[in-house]
C-alpha cells in the first residue's frame, strides 16, 4: 500500500452495476473526488438520472447501457468510454446478482448459468476488454467486487460462493500477472450491506435464510462500502475485507476449516428440517 494517497482528480472511472447500491454510491463519491465517471448497467433511466445529478453538481459523468453477459454491449461500453474520455484509469467491476436457496432448488438457467455468467464471466470479459488500453499506457487500476462469499463457503449460497471464489482467484492471478506491467488489481470482500441486492436475488426467502438473517443482522450501509472502495483507489492494496473484523472470520475459516464445517453442518441439519416442515 502506498504511503501517500493517489490523487483521483480527472481520473476516468468505469463502473459496472452503477444503477444501484455500491456502484451508484461509488459513482457519486468518485465524482466528488473530481473523477470523470462512466456509469454502466442495464437500467439506463437510473444511470442517466445519476449522471444528470453529477453534472448538475459540477462533475462529469456519462451513462452507458450494458448487459455484461453480452460481449457486443461490453465492447460498445469500452469504445464509448474511450471515444468520449480517451482513457480508462480505474475499472470498478461491481455488477452482480445473487441467489439464496438450497442448491437443489437452484434453477439451471437463472441460478447457475446466468449467475456465473454475470458475476464471473461478465467480470472477466469486461476486464479482458479494458486491459489492453491499460497495458498500452502502462497504468491502471482494476477493482473487482467479490464478497465475504469469496472468502467463506456457506450453505444456501452455493452458486454465489462459486462465482465469488472465482472472482477472488481471477483477481489474485491477474494481479500477479500484470503488476510488473504497471497495472494494479484489488479484490473487495464486503459482508452483508443494505442495498437492493436482496430484491434482485429473486425467488422466495426461505425459512433458513430468515433464520440466518435474524441471527446476523449486521448490515453496513452501501455508502460505507463505496467509501472504502474509493479508499482502495486512493491507497491501492491487494484486497480489502469490509468491515475489517470480518478478517477474523476468514482467518478462522482458513485455520480451522473442520470446525467451520461442523458449525455449518449443524446449521444445515437444523434448517433442512425446517424446510421439510415448510413443505408438509
Ligand atoms: P444491487 O442489486 O443494488 O446492484 C447490482 C448492480 O449490478 C445493479 O446496478 C445492476 O444493474 C447490475 N447488474 C446486474 N446484472 C447485470 C448485467 N447482466 N449487466 C450489467 N449490470 C448488471 O446490489 P449491490 O450494490 O449490493 O451489489 C453490487 C455488488 O456487490 C455485486 O457484485 C454483489 O455480489 C456484491 N456484494 C453485495 C453485498 C451486499 O450485501 N449487498 C455484499 C458483498 C458483495 P441493472 O439491473 O440496471 O443492470
PDB file of C-alpha atoms and ligand atoms in Angstrom:
ATOM      1  CA  UNK A   1       0.000   0.000   0.000  1.00  0.00           C
ATOM      2  CA  UNK A   2       1.333   3.472  -0.854  1.00  0.00           C
ATOM      3  CA  UNK A   3       2.121   5.891   1.971  1.00  0.00           C
ATOM      4  CA  UNK A   4       0.598   8.903   0.202  1.00  0.00           C
ATOM      5  CA  UNK A   5      -2.882   8.800  -1.346  1.00  0.00           C
ATOM      6  CA  UNK A   6      -3.119   8.893  -5.132  1.00  0.00           C
ATOM      7  CA  UNK A   7      -4.965  11.965  -6.394  1.00  0.00           C
ATOM      8  CA  UNK A   8      -8.122  10.884  -8.189  1.00  0.00           C
ATOM      9  CA  UNK A   9      -8.671  14.274  -9.868  1.00  0.00           C
ATOM     10  CA  UNK A  10      -9.602  13.855 -13.560  1.00  0.00           C
ATOM     11  CA  UNK A  11      -9.230  10.063 -13.448  1.00  0.00           C
ATOM     12  CA  UNK A  12     -11.662   8.208 -15.697  1.00  0.00           C
ATOM     13  CA  UNK A  13     -13.527   5.576 -13.673  1.00  0.00           C
ATOM     14  CA  UNK A  14     -15.654   2.958 -15.418  1.00  0.00           C
ATOM     15  CA  UNK A  15     -18.180   1.399 -13.015  1.00  0.00           C
ATOM     16  CA  UNK A  16     -20.353  -1.598 -13.859  1.00  0.00           C
ATOM     17  CA  UNK A  17     -23.513  -2.066 -11.809  1.00  0.00           C
ATOM     18  CA  UNK A  18     -23.770   1.704 -11.288  1.00  0.00           C
ATOM     19  CA  UNK A  19     -27.591   1.841 -11.348  1.00  0.00           C
ATOM     20  CA  UNK A  20     -27.984   0.999  -7.636  1.00  0.00           C
ATOM     21  CA  UNK A  21     -26.214   0.007  -4.423  1.00  0.00           C
ATOM     22  CA  UNK A  22     -22.413   0.113  -4.143  1.00  0.00           C
ATOM     23  CA  UNK A  23     -21.940   1.090  -7.787  1.00  0.00           C
ATOM     24  CA  UNK A  24     -24.290   4.073  -7.592  1.00  0.00           C
ATOM     25  CA  UNK A  25     -22.739   5.315  -4.328  1.00  0.00           C
ATOM     26  CA  UNK A  26     -19.220   4.778  -5.642  1.00  0.00           C
ATOM     27  CA  UNK A  27     -20.072   6.815  -8.764  1.00  0.00           C
ATOM     28  CA  UNK A  28     -21.235   9.739  -6.618  1.00  0.00           C
ATOM     29  CA  UNK A  29     -18.156   9.529  -4.355  1.00  0.00           C
ATOM     30  CA  UNK A  30     -15.651   9.158  -7.229  1.00  0.00           C
ATOM     31  CA  UNK A  31     -17.299  12.189  -8.915  1.00  0.00           C
ATOM     32  CA  UNK A  32     -16.887  14.140  -5.677  1.00  0.00           C
ATOM     33  CA  UNK A  33     -13.140  13.374  -5.862  1.00  0.00           C
ATOM     34  CA  UNK A  34     -13.053  15.053  -9.279  1.00  0.00           C
ATOM     35  CA  UNK A  35     -13.166  11.848 -11.345  1.00  0.00           C
ATOM     36  CA  UNK A  36     -14.921  11.558 -14.675  1.00  0.00           C
ATOM     37  CA  UNK A  37     -17.276   8.646 -14.115  1.00  0.00           C
ATOM     38  CA  UNK A  38     -18.793   6.260 -16.624  1.00  0.00           C
ATOM     39  CA  UNK A  39     -21.927   4.635 -15.230  1.00  0.00           C
ATOM     40  CA  UNK A  40     -22.785   1.277 -16.770  1.00  0.00           C
ATOM     41  CA  UNK A  41     -25.644  -1.184 -16.163  1.00  0.00           C
ATOM     42  CA  UNK A  42     -28.866  -2.261 -17.857  1.00  0.00           C
ATOM     43  CA  UNK A  43     -31.295   0.283 -16.328  1.00  0.00           C
ATOM     44  CA  UNK A  44     -30.355   3.311 -18.435  1.00  0.00           C
ATOM     45  CA  UNK A  45     -33.030   5.573 -16.892  1.00  0.00           C
ATOM     46  CA  UNK A  46     -31.401   5.252 -13.473  1.00  0.00           C
ATOM     47  CA  UNK A  47     -27.884   5.720 -14.858  1.00  0.00           C
ATOM     48  CA  UNK A  48     -28.986   8.834 -16.749  1.00  0.00           C
ATOM     49  CA  UNK A  49     -30.674  10.314 -13.657  1.00  0.00           C
ATOM     50  CA  UNK A  50     -27.465   9.785 -11.673  1.00  0.00           C
ATOM     51  CA  UNK A  51     -25.262  11.188 -14.468  1.00  0.00           C
ATOM     52  CA  UNK A  52     -27.523  14.287 -14.683  1.00  0.00           C
ATOM     53  CA  UNK A  53     -27.274  14.766 -10.920  1.00  0.00           C
ATOM     54  CA  UNK A  54     -23.464  14.544 -11.008  1.00  0.00           C
ATOM     55  CA  UNK A  55     -23.339  17.046 -13.906  1.00  0.00           C
ATOM     56  CA  UNK A  56     -25.665  19.462 -12.062  1.00  0.00           C
ATOM     57  CA  UNK A  57     -23.270  19.346  -9.120  1.00  0.00           C
ATOM     58  CA  UNK A  58     -20.378  20.334 -11.412  1.00  0.00           C
ATOM     59  CA  UNK A  59     -18.950  16.856 -12.057  1.00  0.00           C
ATOM     60  CA  UNK A  60     -18.515  14.851 -15.253  1.00  0.00           C
ATOM     61  CA  UNK A  61     -20.453  11.683 -15.906  1.00  0.00           C
ATOM     62  CA  UNK A  62     -21.565   9.520 -18.780  1.00  0.00           C
ATOM     63  CA  UNK A  63     -24.312   6.871 -18.729  1.00  0.00           C
ATOM     64  CA  UNK A  64     -23.768   3.814 -20.941  1.00  0.00           C
ATOM     65  CA  UNK A  65     -26.184   0.866 -21.133  1.00  0.00           C
ATOM     66  CA  UNK A  66     -24.573  -2.555 -20.810  1.00  0.00           C
ATOM     67  CA  UNK A  67     -25.596  -6.111 -20.161  1.00  0.00           C
ATOM     68  CA  UNK A  68     -22.291  -7.701 -19.166  1.00  0.00           C
ATOM     69  CA  UNK A  69     -23.471 -11.092 -20.395  1.00  0.00           C
ATOM     70  CA  UNK A  70     -23.358  -9.617 -23.909  1.00  0.00           C
ATOM     71  CA  UNK A  71     -19.914  -9.157 -25.470  1.00  0.00           C
ATOM     72  CA  UNK A  72     -21.092  -6.645 -28.069  1.00  0.00           C
ATOM     73  CA  UNK A  73     -22.516  -4.494 -25.231  1.00  0.00           C
ATOM     74  CA  UNK A  74     -19.187  -4.702 -23.395  1.00  0.00           C
ATOM     75  CA  UNK A  75     -17.250  -3.638 -26.486  1.00  0.00           C
ATOM     76  CA  UNK A  76     -19.661  -0.750 -27.017  1.00  0.00           C
ATOM     77  CA  UNK A  77     -19.255   0.345 -23.369  1.00  0.00           C
ATOM     78  CA  UNK A  78     -15.456   0.338 -23.575  1.00  0.00           C
ATOM     79  CA  UNK A  79     -15.330   2.001 -27.018  1.00  0.00           C
ATOM     80  CA  UNK A  80     -17.830   4.706 -25.981  1.00  0.00           C
ATOM     81  CA  UNK A  81     -15.738   5.457 -22.891  1.00  0.00           C
ATOM     82  CA  UNK A  82     -12.549   5.684 -24.948  1.00  0.00           C
ATOM     83  CA  UNK A  83     -14.163   7.875 -27.621  1.00  0.00           C
ATOM     84  CA  UNK A  84     -15.513  10.306 -25.002  1.00  0.00           C
ATOM     85  CA  UNK A  85     -12.671  10.314 -22.439  1.00  0.00           C
ATOM     86  CA  UNK A  86      -9.771   8.683 -24.364  1.00  0.00           C
ATOM     87  CA  UNK A  87      -8.649   6.633 -21.378  1.00  0.00           C
ATOM     88  CA  UNK A  88      -9.765   4.367 -18.536  1.00  0.00           C
ATOM     89  CA  UNK A  89      -7.776   4.825 -15.318  1.00  0.00           C
ATOM     90  CA  UNK A  90      -9.914   2.793 -12.932  1.00  0.00           C
ATOM     91  CA  UNK A  91     -12.245  -0.095 -13.697  1.00  0.00           C
ATOM     92  CA  UNK A  92     -14.643  -0.924 -10.865  1.00  0.00           C
ATOM     93  CA  UNK A  93     -16.046  -4.348 -11.771  1.00  0.00           C
ATOM     94  CA  UNK A  94     -19.057  -4.303  -9.487  1.00  0.00           C
ATOM     95  CA  UNK A  95     -22.145  -5.698 -11.287  1.00  0.00           C
ATOM     96  CA  UNK A  96     -23.505  -8.843  -9.714  1.00  0.00           C
ATOM     97  CA  UNK A  97     -26.551 -10.894  -8.821  1.00  0.00           C
ATOM     98  CA  UNK A  98     -27.238 -13.451  -6.093  1.00  0.00           C
ATOM     99  CA  UNK A  99     -29.386 -16.355  -5.044  1.00  0.00           C
ATOM    100  CA  UNK A 100     -30.181 -17.617  -1.564  1.00  0.00           C
ATOM    101  CA  UNK A 101     -31.693 -21.108  -1.738  1.00  0.00           C
ATOM    102  CA  UNK A 102     -30.828 -24.761  -1.165  1.00  0.00           C
ATOM    103  CA  UNK A 103     -28.787 -25.947  -4.120  1.00  0.00           C
ATOM    104  CA  UNK A 104     -31.416 -28.492  -5.203  1.00  0.00           C
ATOM    105  CA  UNK A 105     -33.792 -25.535  -5.661  1.00  0.00           C
ATOM    106  CA  UNK A 106     -31.394 -23.542  -7.867  1.00  0.00           C
ATOM    107  CA  UNK A 107     -32.695 -23.280 -11.420  1.00  0.00           C
ATOM    108  CA  UNK A 108     -30.109 -24.335 -14.017  1.00  0.00           C
ATOM    109  CA  UNK A 109     -30.695 -21.217 -16.170  1.00  0.00           C
ATOM    110  CA  UNK A 110     -31.002 -18.303 -13.738  1.00  0.00           C
ATOM    111  CA  UNK A 111     -29.317 -19.515 -10.582  1.00  0.00           C
ATOM    112  CA  UNK A 112     -26.375 -21.375 -12.097  1.00  0.00           C
ATOM    113  CA  UNK A 113     -25.703 -20.281 -15.683  1.00  0.00           C
ATOM    114  CA  UNK A 114     -26.807 -16.630 -15.520  1.00  0.00           C
ATOM    115  CA  UNK A 115     -25.337 -16.085 -12.073  1.00  0.00           C
ATOM    116  CA  UNK A 116     -21.896 -17.364 -13.123  1.00  0.00           C
ATOM    117  CA  UNK A 117     -22.226 -15.513 -16.432  1.00  0.00           C
ATOM    118  CA  UNK A 118     -22.824 -12.160 -14.708  1.00  0.00           C
ATOM    119  CA  UNK A 119     -20.672 -12.448 -11.578  1.00  0.00           C
ATOM    120  CA  UNK A 120     -17.641 -14.218 -13.010  1.00  0.00           C
ATOM    121  CA  UNK A 121     -17.598 -14.478 -16.806  1.00  0.00           C
ATOM    122  CA  UNK A 122     -19.019 -10.970 -17.352  1.00  0.00           C
ATOM    123  CA  UNK A 123     -16.453  -9.505 -14.958  1.00  0.00           C
ATOM    124  CA  UNK A 124     -13.659 -11.346 -16.793  1.00  0.00           C
ATOM    125  CA  UNK A 125     -14.908 -10.241 -20.223  1.00  0.00           C
ATOM    126  CA  UNK A 126     -15.115  -6.588 -19.132  1.00  0.00           C
ATOM    127  CA  UNK A 127     -11.579  -6.844 -17.759  1.00  0.00           C
ATOM    128  CA  UNK A 128     -10.354  -8.512 -20.968  1.00  0.00           C
ATOM    129  CA  UNK A 129     -11.826  -5.658 -22.954  1.00  0.00           C
ATOM    130  CA  UNK A 130     -10.332  -2.854 -20.819  1.00  0.00           C
ATOM    131  CA  UNK A 131      -6.909  -4.387 -20.101  1.00  0.00           C
ATOM    132  CA  UNK A 132      -5.208  -3.734 -23.493  1.00  0.00           C
ATOM    133  CA  UNK A 133      -5.830   0.018 -23.077  1.00  0.00           C
ATOM    134  CA  UNK A 134      -4.349  -0.001 -19.588  1.00  0.00           C
ATOM    135  CA  UNK A 135      -1.383  -2.075 -20.759  1.00  0.00           C
ATOM    136  CA  UNK A 136      -0.726   0.332 -23.637  1.00  0.00           C
ATOM    137  CA  UNK A 137      -0.495   3.188 -21.108  1.00  0.00           C
ATOM    138  CA  UNK A 138       1.321   1.015 -18.566  1.00  0.00           C
ATOM    139  CA  UNK A 139      -1.050   2.208 -15.864  1.00  0.00           C
ATOM    140  CA  UNK A 140      -4.488   1.487 -14.477  1.00  0.00           C
ATOM    141  CA  UNK A 141      -6.289   0.034 -11.503  1.00  0.00           C
ATOM    142  CA  UNK A 142      -8.807  -2.800 -11.689  1.00  0.00           C
ATOM    143  CA  UNK A 143     -11.005  -3.126  -8.597  1.00  0.00           C
ATOM    144  CA  UNK A 144     -13.041  -6.327  -8.521  1.00  0.00           C
ATOM    145  CA  UNK A 145     -16.096  -6.727  -6.313  1.00  0.00           C
ATOM    146  CA  UNK A 146     -16.117 -10.167  -4.737  1.00  0.00           C
ATOM    147  CA  UNK A 147     -17.783 -10.677  -1.333  1.00  0.00           C
ATOM    148  CA  UNK A 148     -17.250 -12.391   2.007  1.00  0.00           C
ATOM    149  CA  UNK A 149     -18.805 -15.215  -0.036  1.00  0.00           C
ATOM    150  CA  UNK A 150     -15.445 -15.248  -1.846  1.00  0.00           C
ATOM    151  CA  UNK A 151     -13.731 -15.915   1.487  1.00  0.00           C
ATOM    152  CA  UNK A 152     -16.038 -18.320   3.307  1.00  0.00           C
ATOM    153  CA  UNK A 153     -18.187 -21.027   1.716  1.00  0.00           C
ATOM    154  CA  UNK A 154     -21.642 -21.433   3.256  1.00  0.00           C
ATOM    155  CA  UNK A 155     -24.901 -23.313   2.771  1.00  0.00           C
ATOM    156  CA  UNK A 156     -27.699 -21.575   0.810  1.00  0.00           C
ATOM    157  CA  UNK A 157     -25.323 -19.514  -1.361  1.00  0.00           C
ATOM    158  CA  UNK A 158     -23.520 -22.297  -3.220  1.00  0.00           C
ATOM    159  CA  UNK A 159     -23.656 -20.812  -6.731  1.00  0.00           C
ATOM    160  CA  UNK A 160     -22.909 -17.337  -5.401  1.00  0.00           C
ATOM    161  CA  UNK A 161     -19.949 -18.763  -3.456  1.00  0.00           C
ATOM    162  CA  UNK A 162     -18.663 -20.443  -6.616  1.00  0.00           C
ATOM    163  CA  UNK A 163     -18.866 -17.157  -8.547  1.00  0.00           C
ATOM    164  CA  UNK A 164     -17.243 -15.032  -5.844  1.00  0.00           C
ATOM    165  CA  UNK A 165     -14.432 -17.531  -5.101  1.00  0.00           C
ATOM    166  CA  UNK A 166     -13.918 -17.458  -8.874  1.00  0.00           C
ATOM    167  CA  UNK A 167     -13.631 -13.663  -8.781  1.00  0.00           C
ATOM    168  CA  UNK A 168     -11.087 -13.965  -5.968  1.00  0.00           C
ATOM    169  CA  UNK A 169      -8.963 -16.479  -7.886  1.00  0.00           C
ATOM    170  CA  UNK A 170      -9.146 -14.409 -11.060  1.00  0.00           C
ATOM    171  CA  UNK A 171      -8.254 -11.224  -9.170  1.00  0.00           C
ATOM    172  CA  UNK A 172      -5.221 -12.732  -7.433  1.00  0.00           C
ATOM    173  CA  UNK A 173      -3.951 -14.425 -10.601  1.00  0.00           C
ATOM    174  CA  UNK A 174      -4.358 -11.297 -12.711  1.00  0.00           C
ATOM    175  CA  UNK A 175      -2.594  -9.141 -10.106  1.00  0.00           C
ATOM    176  CA  UNK A 176       0.395 -11.470 -10.183  1.00  0.00           C
ATOM    177  CA  UNK A 177       0.381 -11.370 -13.982  1.00  0.00           C
ATOM    178  CA  UNK A 178       0.088  -7.631 -14.627  1.00  0.00           C
ATOM    179  CA  UNK A 179       1.755  -5.997 -11.580  1.00  0.00           C
ATOM    180  CA  UNK A 180       5.141  -5.857 -13.363  1.00  0.00           C
ATOM    181  CA  UNK A 181       3.406  -4.038 -16.246  1.00  0.00           C
ATOM    182  CA  UNK A 182       2.168  -1.187 -14.056  1.00  0.00           C
ATOM    183  CA  UNK A 183      -1.428  -2.356 -13.528  1.00  0.00           C
ATOM    184  CA  UNK A 184      -2.887  -2.660 -10.023  1.00  0.00           C
ATOM    185  CA  UNK A 185      -5.567  -5.250  -9.243  1.00  0.00           C
ATOM    186  CA  UNK A 186      -7.568  -5.235  -5.991  1.00  0.00           C
ATOM    187  CA  UNK A 187     -10.272  -7.511  -4.587  1.00  0.00           C
ATOM    188  CA  UNK A 188     -13.111  -6.186  -2.384  1.00  0.00           C
ATOM    189  CA  UNK A 189     -14.773  -8.560   0.090  1.00  0.00           C
ATOM    190  CA  UNK A 190     -17.740  -6.959   1.892  1.00  0.00           C
ATOM    191  CA  UNK A 191     -20.047  -8.634   4.360  1.00  0.00           C
ATOM    192  CA  UNK A 192     -23.809  -8.000   4.190  1.00  0.00           C
ATOM    193  CA  UNK A 193     -24.838  -4.457   3.279  1.00  0.00           C
ATOM    194  CA  UNK A 194     -28.145  -2.666   2.801  1.00  0.00           C
ATOM    195  CA  UNK A 195     -28.710  -2.339  -0.972  1.00  0.00           C
ATOM    196  CA  UNK A 196     -31.317  -3.544  -3.474  1.00  0.00           C
ATOM    197  CA  UNK A 197     -29.298  -6.752  -3.807  1.00  0.00           C
ATOM    198  CA  UNK A 198     -31.830  -8.820  -1.799  1.00  0.00           C
ATOM    199  CA  UNK A 199     -34.694  -7.676  -4.048  1.00  0.00           C
ATOM    200  CA  UNK A 200     -32.728  -8.710  -7.130  1.00  0.00           C
ATOM    201  CA  UNK A 201     -31.952 -12.225  -5.917  1.00  0.00           C
ATOM    202  CA  UNK A 202     -35.449 -13.336  -6.953  1.00  0.00           C
ATOM    203  CA  UNK A 203     -37.357 -16.304  -5.609  1.00  0.00           C
ATOM    204  CA  UNK A 204     -38.887 -16.527  -2.145  1.00  0.00           C
ATOM    205  CA  UNK A 205     -36.945 -16.068   1.058  1.00  0.00           C
ATOM    206  CA  UNK A 206     -36.553 -19.437   2.709  1.00  0.00           C
ATOM    207  CA  UNK A 207     -37.122 -20.115   6.407  1.00  0.00           C
ATOM    208  CA  UNK A 208     -33.426 -20.976   6.659  1.00  0.00           C
ATOM    209  CA  UNK A 209     -32.422 -17.609   5.233  1.00  0.00           C
ATOM    210  CA  UNK A 210     -34.777 -15.821   7.653  1.00  0.00           C
ATOM    211  CA  UNK A 211     -33.079 -17.695  10.490  1.00  0.00           C
ATOM    212  CA  UNK A 212     -29.572 -16.598   9.336  1.00  0.00           C
ATOM    213  CA  UNK A 213     -30.680 -13.013   8.831  1.00  0.00           C
ATOM    214  CA  UNK A 214     -32.229 -12.732  12.283  1.00  0.00           C
ATOM    215  CA  UNK A 215     -29.044 -14.062  13.896  1.00  0.00           C
ATOM    216  CA  UNK A 216     -26.538 -11.989  11.902  1.00  0.00           C
ATOM    217  CA  UNK A 217     -28.378  -8.744  11.482  1.00  0.00           C
ATOM    218  CA  UNK A 218     -25.226  -6.740  10.741  1.00  0.00           C
ATOM    219  CA  UNK A 219     -25.779  -4.724   7.605  1.00  0.00           C
ATOM    220  CA  UNK A 220     -23.396  -1.984   6.569  1.00  0.00           C
ATOM    221  CA  UNK A 221     -24.623   0.998   4.606  1.00  0.00           C
ATOM    222  CA  UNK A 222     -23.986   0.940   0.884  1.00  0.00           C
ATOM    223  CA  UNK A 223     -22.268   4.311   1.191  1.00  0.00           C
ATOM    224  CA  UNK A 224     -19.801   2.937   3.756  1.00  0.00           C
ATOM    225  CA  UNK A 225     -18.743   0.154   1.366  1.00  0.00           C
ATOM    226  CA  UNK A 226     -18.466   2.667  -1.505  1.00  0.00           C
ATOM    227  CA  UNK A 227     -16.278   4.940   0.655  1.00  0.00           C
ATOM    228  CA  UNK A 228     -13.950   2.023   1.297  1.00  0.00           C
ATOM    229  CA  UNK A 229     -13.769   1.279  -2.444  1.00  0.00           C
ATOM    230  CA  UNK A 230     -12.763   4.896  -3.114  1.00  0.00           C
ATOM    231  CA  UNK A 231     -10.129   4.475  -0.363  1.00  0.00           C
ATOM    232  CA  UNK A 232      -8.718   1.466  -2.218  1.00  0.00           C
ATOM    233  CA  UNK A 233      -8.424   3.627  -5.349  1.00  0.00           C
ATOM    234  CA  UNK A 234      -6.529   6.251  -3.325  1.00  0.00           C
ATOM    235  CA  UNK A 235      -4.389   3.756  -1.399  1.00  0.00           C
ATOM    236  CA  UNK A 236      -4.171   0.725  -3.704  1.00  0.00           C
ATOM    237  CA  UNK A 237      -3.851  -2.617  -1.924  1.00  0.00           C
ATOM    238  CA  UNK A 238      -4.291  -6.254  -2.901  1.00  0.00           C
ATOM    239  CA  UNK A 239      -7.569  -6.818  -1.054  1.00  0.00           C
ATOM    240  CA  UNK A 240      -9.981  -5.329   1.427  1.00  0.00           C
ATOM    241  CA  UNK A 241     -12.388  -7.169   3.706  1.00  0.00           C
ATOM    242  CA  UNK A 242     -15.231  -4.929   4.960  1.00  0.00           C
ATOM    243  CA  UNK A 243     -15.833  -4.494   7.883  1.00  0.00           C
ATOM    244  CA  UNK A 244     -12.234  -5.104   8.999  1.00  0.00           C
ATOM    245  CA  UNK A 245     -13.184  -7.510  11.769  1.00  0.00           C
ATOM    246  CA  UNK A 246     -14.672  -9.975   9.243  1.00  0.00           C
ATOM    247  CA  UNK A 247     -10.999 -10.781   8.609  1.00  0.00           C
ATOM    248  CA  UNK A 248     -11.157 -12.710  11.880  1.00  0.00           C
ATOM    249  CA  UNK A 249     -13.923 -14.904  10.439  1.00  0.00           C
ATOM    250  CA  UNK A 250     -11.991 -15.555   7.272  1.00  0.00           C
ATOM    251  CA  UNK A 251      -8.788 -16.337   9.221  1.00  0.00           C
ATOM    252  CA  UNK A 252     -10.737 -18.697  11.493  1.00  0.00           C
ATOM    253  CA  UNK A 253     -12.138 -20.486   8.424  1.00  0.00           C
ATOM    254  CA  UNK A 254      -8.635 -20.800   6.920  1.00  0.00           C
ATOM    255  CA  UNK A 255      -7.051 -22.092  10.132  1.00  0.00           C
ATOM    256  CA  UNK A 256      -9.898 -24.278  11.381  1.00  0.00           C
ATOM    257  CA  UNK A 257     -11.907 -25.461   8.349  1.00  0.00           C
ATOM    258  CA  UNK A 258     -13.086 -28.622  10.095  1.00  0.00           C
ATOM    259  CA  UNK A 259     -14.529 -26.586  12.983  1.00  0.00           C
ATOM    260  CA  UNK A 260     -16.365 -24.358  10.490  1.00  0.00           C
ATOM    261  CA  UNK A 261     -17.631 -27.496   8.695  1.00  0.00           C
ATOM    262  CA  UNK A 262     -19.111 -28.729  11.962  1.00  0.00           C
ATOM    263  CA  UNK A 263     -20.766 -25.405  12.773  1.00  0.00           C
ATOM    264  CA  UNK A 264     -22.311 -25.224   9.304  1.00  0.00           C
ATOM    265  CA  UNK A 265     -23.306 -28.920   9.251  1.00  0.00           C
ATOM    266  CA  UNK A 266     -25.354 -28.085  12.351  1.00  0.00           C
ATOM    267  CA  UNK A 267     -26.979 -25.152  10.580  1.00  0.00           C
ATOM    268  CA  UNK A 268     -27.836 -27.253   7.517  1.00  0.00           C
ATOM    269  CA  UNK A 269     -29.167 -30.156   9.544  1.00  0.00           C
ATOM    270  CA  UNK A 270     -31.482 -27.926  11.555  1.00  0.00           C
ATOM    271  CA  UNK A 271     -32.662 -25.883   8.595  1.00  0.00           C
ATOM    272  CA  UNK A 272     -33.183 -28.781   6.198  1.00  0.00           C
ATOM    273  CA  UNK A 273     -35.611 -29.955   8.856  1.00  0.00           C
ATOM    274  CA  UNK A 274     -37.317 -26.530   8.841  1.00  0.00           C
ATOM    275  CA  UNK A 275     -37.569 -26.847   5.064  1.00  0.00           C
ATOM    276  CA  UNK A 276     -39.199 -30.252   5.370  1.00  0.00           C
ATOM    277  CA  UNK A 277     -41.651 -28.786   7.897  1.00  0.00           C
ATOM    278  CA  UNK A 278     -42.390 -25.917   5.468  1.00  0.00           C
ATOM    279  CA  UNK A 279     -43.250 -28.445   2.773  1.00  0.00           C
ATOM    280  CA  UNK A 280     -45.568 -30.524   4.938  1.00  0.00           C
TER     281      UNK A 280
HETATM  282  P1  LIG B   1     -27.572  -4.099  -6.383  1.00  0.00           P
HETATM  283  O1  LIG B   1     -28.533  -5.152  -6.769  1.00  0.00           O
HETATM  284  O2  LIG B   1     -28.069  -2.807  -5.849  1.00  0.00           O
HETATM  285  O3  LIG B   1     -26.578  -3.772  -7.603  1.00  0.00           O
HETATM  286  C1  LIG B   1     -26.242  -4.717  -8.572  1.00  0.00           C
HETATM  287  C2  LIG B   1     -25.866  -3.970  -9.832  1.00  0.00           C
HETATM  288  O4  LIG B   1     -25.467  -4.923 -10.830  1.00  0.00           O
HETATM  289  C3  LIG B   1     -27.018  -3.170 -10.396  1.00  0.00           C
HETATM  290  O5  LIG B   1     -26.568  -1.890 -10.779  1.00  0.00           O
HETATM  291  C4  LIG B   1     -27.438  -3.960 -11.630  1.00  0.00           C
HETATM  292  O6  LIG B   1     -27.907  -3.059 -12.608  1.00  0.00           O
HETATM  293  C5  LIG B   1     -26.102  -4.571 -12.045  1.00  0.00           C
HETATM  294  N1  LIG B   1     -26.273  -5.748 -12.901  1.00  0.00           N
HETATM  295  C6  LIG B   1     -26.909  -6.912 -12.621  1.00  0.00           C
HETATM  296  N2  LIG B   1     -26.893  -7.727 -13.679  1.00  0.00           N
HETATM  297  C7  LIG B   1     -26.237  -7.068 -14.676  1.00  0.00           C
HETATM  298  C8  LIG B   1     -25.916  -7.367 -16.024  1.00  0.00           C
HETATM  299  N3  LIG B   1     -26.250  -8.536 -16.593  1.00  0.00           N
HETATM  300  N4  LIG B   1     -25.235  -6.447 -16.738  1.00  0.00           N
HETATM  301  C9  LIG B   1     -24.893  -5.257 -16.201  1.00  0.00           C
HETATM  302  N5  LIG B   1     -25.172  -4.915 -14.924  1.00  0.00           N
HETATM  303  C10 LIG B   1     -25.841  -5.803 -14.177  1.00  0.00           C
HETATM  304  O7  LIG B   1     -26.605  -4.792  -5.297  1.00  0.00           O
HETATM  305  P2  LIG B   1     -25.233  -4.370  -4.611  1.00  0.00           P
HETATM  306  O8  LIG B   1     -24.891  -2.961  -4.833  1.00  0.00           O
HETATM  307  O9  LIG B   1     -25.331  -4.871  -3.230  1.00  0.00           O
HETATM  308  O10 LIG B   1     -24.227  -5.334  -5.385  1.00  0.00           O
HETATM  309  C11 LIG B   1     -23.078  -4.877  -6.052  1.00  0.00           C
HETATM  310  C12 LIG B   1     -22.016  -5.954  -5.981  1.00  0.00           C
HETATM  311  O11 LIG B   1     -21.637  -6.163  -4.620  1.00  0.00           O
HETATM  312  C13 LIG B   1     -22.441  -7.322  -6.509  1.00  0.00           C
HETATM  313  O12 LIG B   1     -21.370  -7.879  -7.258  1.00  0.00           O
HETATM  314  C14 LIG B   1     -22.672  -8.143  -5.244  1.00  0.00           C
HETATM  315  O13 LIG B   1     -22.436  -9.522  -5.478  1.00  0.00           O
HETATM  316  C15 LIG B   1     -21.622  -7.549  -4.315  1.00  0.00           C
HETATM  317  N6  LIG B   1     -21.859  -7.704  -2.892  1.00  0.00           N
HETATM  318  C16 LIG B   1     -23.036  -7.297  -2.299  1.00  0.00           C
HETATM  319  C17 LIG B   1     -23.204  -7.431  -0.926  1.00  0.00           C
HETATM  320  C18 LIG B   1     -24.472  -6.990  -0.237  1.00  0.00           C
HETATM  321  O14 LIG B   1     -24.713  -7.432   0.911  1.00  0.00           O
HETATM  322  N7  LIG B   1     -25.285  -6.140  -0.819  1.00  0.00           N
HETATM  323  C19 LIG B   1     -22.161  -7.995  -0.069  1.00  0.00           C
HETATM  324  C20 LIG B   1     -20.971  -8.372  -0.788  1.00  0.00           C
HETATM  325  C21 LIG B   1     -20.830  -8.220  -2.135  1.00  0.00           C
HETATM  326  P3  LIG B   1     -29.077  -3.346 -13.693  1.00  0.00           P
HETATM  327  O15 LIG B   1     -30.097  -4.213 -13.053  1.00  0.00           O
HETATM  328  O16 LIG B   1     -29.558  -1.951 -14.018  1.00  0.00           O
HETATM  329  O17 LIG B   1     -28.370  -3.967 -14.844  1.00  0.00           O
END
